[in-house]
PDB file of C-alpha atoms in Angstrom:
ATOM      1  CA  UNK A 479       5.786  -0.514  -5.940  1.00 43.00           C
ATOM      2  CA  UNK A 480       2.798   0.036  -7.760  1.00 50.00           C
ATOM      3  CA  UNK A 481       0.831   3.566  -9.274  1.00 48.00           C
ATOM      4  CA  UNK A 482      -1.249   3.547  -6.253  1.00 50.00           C
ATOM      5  CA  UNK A 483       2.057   4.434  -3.526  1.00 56.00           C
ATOM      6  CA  UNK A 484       2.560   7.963  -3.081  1.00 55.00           C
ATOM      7  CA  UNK A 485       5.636   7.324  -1.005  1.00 59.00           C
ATOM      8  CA  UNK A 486       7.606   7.021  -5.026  1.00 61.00           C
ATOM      9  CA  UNK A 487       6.517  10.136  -5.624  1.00 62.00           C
ATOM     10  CA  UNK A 488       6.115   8.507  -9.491  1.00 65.00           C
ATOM     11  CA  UNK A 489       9.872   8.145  -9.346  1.00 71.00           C
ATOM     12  CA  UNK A 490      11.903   4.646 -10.267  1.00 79.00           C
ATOM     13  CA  UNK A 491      11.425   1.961  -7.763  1.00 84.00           C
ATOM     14  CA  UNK A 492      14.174  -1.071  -7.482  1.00 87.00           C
ATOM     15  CA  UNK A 493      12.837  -4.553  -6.222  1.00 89.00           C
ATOM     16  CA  UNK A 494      15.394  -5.876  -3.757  1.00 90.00           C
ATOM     17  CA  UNK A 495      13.574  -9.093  -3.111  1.00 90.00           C
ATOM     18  CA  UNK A 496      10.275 -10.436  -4.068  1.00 92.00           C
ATOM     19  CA  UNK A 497       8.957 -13.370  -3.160  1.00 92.00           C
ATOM     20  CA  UNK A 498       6.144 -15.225  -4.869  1.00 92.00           C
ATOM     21  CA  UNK A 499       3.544 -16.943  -2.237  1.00 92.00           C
ATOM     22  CA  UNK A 500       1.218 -19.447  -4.622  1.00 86.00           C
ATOM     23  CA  UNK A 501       0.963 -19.411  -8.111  1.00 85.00           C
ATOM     24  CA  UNK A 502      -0.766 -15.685  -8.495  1.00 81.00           C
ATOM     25  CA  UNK A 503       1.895 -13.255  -8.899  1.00 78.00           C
ATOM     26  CA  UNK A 504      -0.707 -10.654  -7.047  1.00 80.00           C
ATOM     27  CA  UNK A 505       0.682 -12.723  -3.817  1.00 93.00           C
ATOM     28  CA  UNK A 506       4.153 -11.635  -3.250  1.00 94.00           C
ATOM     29  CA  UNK A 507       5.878 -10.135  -0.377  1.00 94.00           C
ATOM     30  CA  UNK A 508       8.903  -7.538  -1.297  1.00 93.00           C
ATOM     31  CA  UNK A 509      11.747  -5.722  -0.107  1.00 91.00           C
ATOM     32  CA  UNK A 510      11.412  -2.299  -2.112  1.00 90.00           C
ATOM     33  CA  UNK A 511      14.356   0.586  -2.917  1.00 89.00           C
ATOM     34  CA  UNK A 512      13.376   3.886  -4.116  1.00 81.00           C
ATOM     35  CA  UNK A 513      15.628   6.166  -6.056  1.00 79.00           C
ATOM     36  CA  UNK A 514      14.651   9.235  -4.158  1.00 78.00           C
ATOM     37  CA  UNK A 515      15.050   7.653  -0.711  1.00 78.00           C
ATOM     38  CA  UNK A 516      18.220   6.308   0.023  1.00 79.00           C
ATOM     39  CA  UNK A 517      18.211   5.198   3.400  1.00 86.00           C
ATOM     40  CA  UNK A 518      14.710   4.063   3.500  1.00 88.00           C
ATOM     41  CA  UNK A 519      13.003   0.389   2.090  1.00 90.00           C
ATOM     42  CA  UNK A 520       9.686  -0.301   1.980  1.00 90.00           C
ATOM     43  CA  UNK A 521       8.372  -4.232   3.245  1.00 92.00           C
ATOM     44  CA  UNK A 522       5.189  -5.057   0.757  1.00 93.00           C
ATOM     45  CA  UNK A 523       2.867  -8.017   1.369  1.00 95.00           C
ATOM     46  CA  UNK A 524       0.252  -8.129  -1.093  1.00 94.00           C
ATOM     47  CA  UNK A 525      -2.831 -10.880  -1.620  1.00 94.00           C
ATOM     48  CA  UNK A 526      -5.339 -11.175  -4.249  1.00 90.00           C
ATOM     49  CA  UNK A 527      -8.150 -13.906  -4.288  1.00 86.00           C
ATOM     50  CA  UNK A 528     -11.893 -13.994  -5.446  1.00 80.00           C
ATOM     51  CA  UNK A 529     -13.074 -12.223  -2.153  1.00 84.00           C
ATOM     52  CA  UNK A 530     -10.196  -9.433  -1.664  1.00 89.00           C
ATOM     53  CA  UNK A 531      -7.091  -7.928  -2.869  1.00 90.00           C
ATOM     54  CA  UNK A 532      -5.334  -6.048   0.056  1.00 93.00           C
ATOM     55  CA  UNK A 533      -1.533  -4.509  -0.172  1.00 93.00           C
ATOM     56  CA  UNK A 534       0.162  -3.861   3.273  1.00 95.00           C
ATOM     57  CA  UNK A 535       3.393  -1.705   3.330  1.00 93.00           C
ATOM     58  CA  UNK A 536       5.837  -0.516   5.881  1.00 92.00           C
ATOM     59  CA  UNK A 537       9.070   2.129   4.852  1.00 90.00           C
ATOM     60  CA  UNK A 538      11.855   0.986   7.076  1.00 91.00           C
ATOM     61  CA  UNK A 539      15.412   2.168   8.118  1.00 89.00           C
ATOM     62  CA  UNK A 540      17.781   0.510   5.283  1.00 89.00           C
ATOM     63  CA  UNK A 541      20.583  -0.123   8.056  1.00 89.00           C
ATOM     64  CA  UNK A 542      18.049  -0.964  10.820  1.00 88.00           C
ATOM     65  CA  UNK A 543      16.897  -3.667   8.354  1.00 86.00           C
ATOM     66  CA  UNK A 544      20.274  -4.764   7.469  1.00 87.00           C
ATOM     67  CA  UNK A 545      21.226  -5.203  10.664  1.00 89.00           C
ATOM     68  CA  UNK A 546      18.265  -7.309  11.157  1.00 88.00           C
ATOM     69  CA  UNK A 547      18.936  -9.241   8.232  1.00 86.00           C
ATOM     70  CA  UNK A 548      22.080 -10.228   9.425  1.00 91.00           C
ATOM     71  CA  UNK A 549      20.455 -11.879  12.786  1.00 91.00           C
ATOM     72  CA  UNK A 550      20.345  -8.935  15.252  1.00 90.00           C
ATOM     73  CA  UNK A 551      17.736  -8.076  17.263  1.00 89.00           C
ATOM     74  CA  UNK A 552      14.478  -6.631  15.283  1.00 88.00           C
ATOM     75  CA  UNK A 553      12.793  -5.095  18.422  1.00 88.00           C
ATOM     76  CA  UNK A 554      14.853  -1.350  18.016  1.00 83.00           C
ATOM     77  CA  UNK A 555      13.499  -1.048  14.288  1.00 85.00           C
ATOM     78  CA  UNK A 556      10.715   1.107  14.445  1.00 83.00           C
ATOM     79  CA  UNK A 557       7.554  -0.540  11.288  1.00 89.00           C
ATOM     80  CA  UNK A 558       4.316   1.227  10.905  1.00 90.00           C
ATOM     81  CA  UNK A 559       2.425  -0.621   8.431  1.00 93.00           C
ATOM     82  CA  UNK A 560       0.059   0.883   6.288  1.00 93.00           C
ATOM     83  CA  UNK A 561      -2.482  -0.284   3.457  1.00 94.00           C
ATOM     84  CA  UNK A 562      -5.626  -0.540   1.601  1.00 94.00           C
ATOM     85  CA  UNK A 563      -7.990  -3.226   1.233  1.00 94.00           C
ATOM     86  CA  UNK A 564     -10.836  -3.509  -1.987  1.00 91.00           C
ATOM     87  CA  UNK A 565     -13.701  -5.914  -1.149  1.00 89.00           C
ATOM     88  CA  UNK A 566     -16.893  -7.089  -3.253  1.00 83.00           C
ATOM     89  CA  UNK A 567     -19.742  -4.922  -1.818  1.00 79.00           C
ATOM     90  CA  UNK A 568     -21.922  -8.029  -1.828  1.00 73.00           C
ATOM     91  CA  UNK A 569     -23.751  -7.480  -5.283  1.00 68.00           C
ATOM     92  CA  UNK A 570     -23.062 -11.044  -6.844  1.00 64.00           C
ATOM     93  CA  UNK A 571     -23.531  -9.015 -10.595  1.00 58.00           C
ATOM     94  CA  UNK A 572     -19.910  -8.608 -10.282  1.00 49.00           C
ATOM     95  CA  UNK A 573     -17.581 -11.687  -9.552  1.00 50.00           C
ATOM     96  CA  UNK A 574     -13.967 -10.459  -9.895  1.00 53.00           C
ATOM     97  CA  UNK A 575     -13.362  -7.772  -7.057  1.00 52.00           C
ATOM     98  CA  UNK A 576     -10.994  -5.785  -9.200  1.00 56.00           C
ATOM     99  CA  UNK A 577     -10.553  -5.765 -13.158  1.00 56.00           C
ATOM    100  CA  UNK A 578      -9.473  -3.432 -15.470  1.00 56.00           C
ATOM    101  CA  UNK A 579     -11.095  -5.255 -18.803  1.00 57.00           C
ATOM    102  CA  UNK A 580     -14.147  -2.956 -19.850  1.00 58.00           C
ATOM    103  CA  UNK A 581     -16.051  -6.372 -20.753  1.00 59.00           C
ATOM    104  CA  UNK A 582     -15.995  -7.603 -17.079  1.00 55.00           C
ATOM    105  CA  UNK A 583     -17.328  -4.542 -15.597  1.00 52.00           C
ATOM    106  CA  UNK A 584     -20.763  -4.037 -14.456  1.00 54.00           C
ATOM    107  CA  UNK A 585     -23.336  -1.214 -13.547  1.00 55.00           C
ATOM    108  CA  UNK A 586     -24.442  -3.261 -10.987  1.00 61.00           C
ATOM    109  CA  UNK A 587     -22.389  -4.104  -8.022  1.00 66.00           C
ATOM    110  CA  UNK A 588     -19.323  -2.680  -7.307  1.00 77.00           C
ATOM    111  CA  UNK A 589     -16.399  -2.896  -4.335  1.00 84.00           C
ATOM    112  CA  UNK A 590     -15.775  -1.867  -0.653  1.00 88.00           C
ATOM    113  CA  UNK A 591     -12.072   0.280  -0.309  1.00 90.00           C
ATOM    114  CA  UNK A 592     -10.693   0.416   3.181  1.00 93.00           C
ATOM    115  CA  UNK A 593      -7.213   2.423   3.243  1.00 93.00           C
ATOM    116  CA  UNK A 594      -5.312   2.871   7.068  1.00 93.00           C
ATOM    117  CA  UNK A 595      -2.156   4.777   7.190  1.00 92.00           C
ATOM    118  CA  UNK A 596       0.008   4.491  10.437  1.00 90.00           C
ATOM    119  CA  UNK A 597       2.273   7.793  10.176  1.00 85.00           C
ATOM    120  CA  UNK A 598       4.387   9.450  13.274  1.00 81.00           C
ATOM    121  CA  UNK A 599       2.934  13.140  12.831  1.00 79.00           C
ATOM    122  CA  UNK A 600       5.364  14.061  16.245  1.00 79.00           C
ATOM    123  CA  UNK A 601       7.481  11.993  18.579  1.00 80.00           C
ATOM    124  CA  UNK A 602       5.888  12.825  21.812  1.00 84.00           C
ATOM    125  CA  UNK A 603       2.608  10.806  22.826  1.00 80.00           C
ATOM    126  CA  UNK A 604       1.073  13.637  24.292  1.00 88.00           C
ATOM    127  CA  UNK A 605       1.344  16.349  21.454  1.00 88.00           C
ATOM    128  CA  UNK A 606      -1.528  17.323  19.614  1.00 89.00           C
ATOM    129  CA  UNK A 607      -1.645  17.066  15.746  1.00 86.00           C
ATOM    130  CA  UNK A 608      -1.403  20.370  14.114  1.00 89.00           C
ATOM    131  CA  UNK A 609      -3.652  21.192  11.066  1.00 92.00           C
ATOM    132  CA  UNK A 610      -0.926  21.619   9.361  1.00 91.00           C
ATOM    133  CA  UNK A 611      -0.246  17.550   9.971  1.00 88.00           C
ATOM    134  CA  UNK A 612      -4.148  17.073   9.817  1.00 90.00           C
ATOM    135  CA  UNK A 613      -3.861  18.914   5.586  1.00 93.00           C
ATOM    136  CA  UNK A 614      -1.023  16.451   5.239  1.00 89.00           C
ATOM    137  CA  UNK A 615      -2.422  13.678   5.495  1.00 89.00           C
ATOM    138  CA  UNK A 616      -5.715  14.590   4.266  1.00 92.00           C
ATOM    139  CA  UNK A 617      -3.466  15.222   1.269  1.00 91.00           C
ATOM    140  CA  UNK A 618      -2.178  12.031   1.577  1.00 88.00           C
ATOM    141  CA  UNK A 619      -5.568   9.744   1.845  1.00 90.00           C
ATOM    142  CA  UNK A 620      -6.748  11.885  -1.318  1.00 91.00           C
ATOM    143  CA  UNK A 621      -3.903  11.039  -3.596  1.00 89.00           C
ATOM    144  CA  UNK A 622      -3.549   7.627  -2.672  1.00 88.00           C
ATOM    145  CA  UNK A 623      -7.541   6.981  -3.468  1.00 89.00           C
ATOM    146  CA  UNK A 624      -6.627   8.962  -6.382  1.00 88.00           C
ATOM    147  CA  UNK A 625      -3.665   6.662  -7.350  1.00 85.00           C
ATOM    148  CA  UNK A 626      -5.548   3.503  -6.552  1.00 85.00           C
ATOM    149  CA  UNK A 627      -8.459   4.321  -8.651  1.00 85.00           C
ATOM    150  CA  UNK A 628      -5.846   5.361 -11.522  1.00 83.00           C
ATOM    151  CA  UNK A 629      -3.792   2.584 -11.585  1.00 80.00           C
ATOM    152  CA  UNK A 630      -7.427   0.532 -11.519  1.00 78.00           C
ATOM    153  CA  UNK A 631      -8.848   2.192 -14.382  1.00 77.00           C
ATOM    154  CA  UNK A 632     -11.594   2.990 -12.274  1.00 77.00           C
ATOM    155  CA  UNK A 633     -13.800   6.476 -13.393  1.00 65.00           C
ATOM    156  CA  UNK A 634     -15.566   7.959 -10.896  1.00 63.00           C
ATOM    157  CA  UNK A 635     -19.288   7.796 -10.757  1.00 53.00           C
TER     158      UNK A 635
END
């Protein structure tokens, strides 16, 4: 779990699993654990190239997962992936999409950050969300970008 996932709550995160996909250890997927949330893992993909870094998430059911681990059937466990996405904005001033080294950054050019949360605000498909709901995640979209740009070294401008 990285300084960008509100979901910690800045709390200890375990790694359960983590597996490495190529030789950039930006492109793993991971079974999470945090200390505050016992019954809950999250599932992390993450990939990082020249042209985009993007981090997909899901928080699952720890025994719903188990249980799928050991070879039951996955279609009961509820997932609702969520993420962010940071893309060049097409200025070729800039060539790495995301660094934190003060000689690689530019005035010119810049990057493109698409977040999407999937989050069950109530159970029944017809309800309306409340504004209380609505100020939730509000809350939520702000801190994350907050988070993001924090754990990017990024000032705003």
């Amino acid at each position: 779990m990285n300084l960008w996932d509100i979901m910690s709550n800045g709390g200890p995160v375990q790694t359960i699993a983590n597996l490495i996909k190529g030789q950039d250890r930006g492109n793993a997927a991971a079974i999470l654990k945090m200390k505050s949330k016992e019954n809950m893992w999250v599932l992390q993909d993450s990939c990082t190239n020249a042209y985009e870094s993007m981090v997909v998430y899901a928080p699952v059911d720890t025994n719903g997962m188990q249980s799928v681990i050991t070879g039951c059937d996955s279609s009961n466990l509820a997932i609702l992936p969520s993420g962010f996405s940071i893309l060049p904005d097409g200025h070729e001033s800039r060539p790495l999409v995301i660094t934190s080294r003060q000689e690689e950054r530019s005035t010119e050019g810049g990057c493109l950050l698409t977040i999407a949360f999937q989050i069950l605000t109530n159970t029944s498909p017809t309800a309306k969300p409340t504004m209380e709901s609505v100020d939730s995640i509000n809350t939520l979209i702000s801190c994350t970008l907050k988070n993001i740009k924090t754990s990017l070294q990024c000032e705003d401008s």
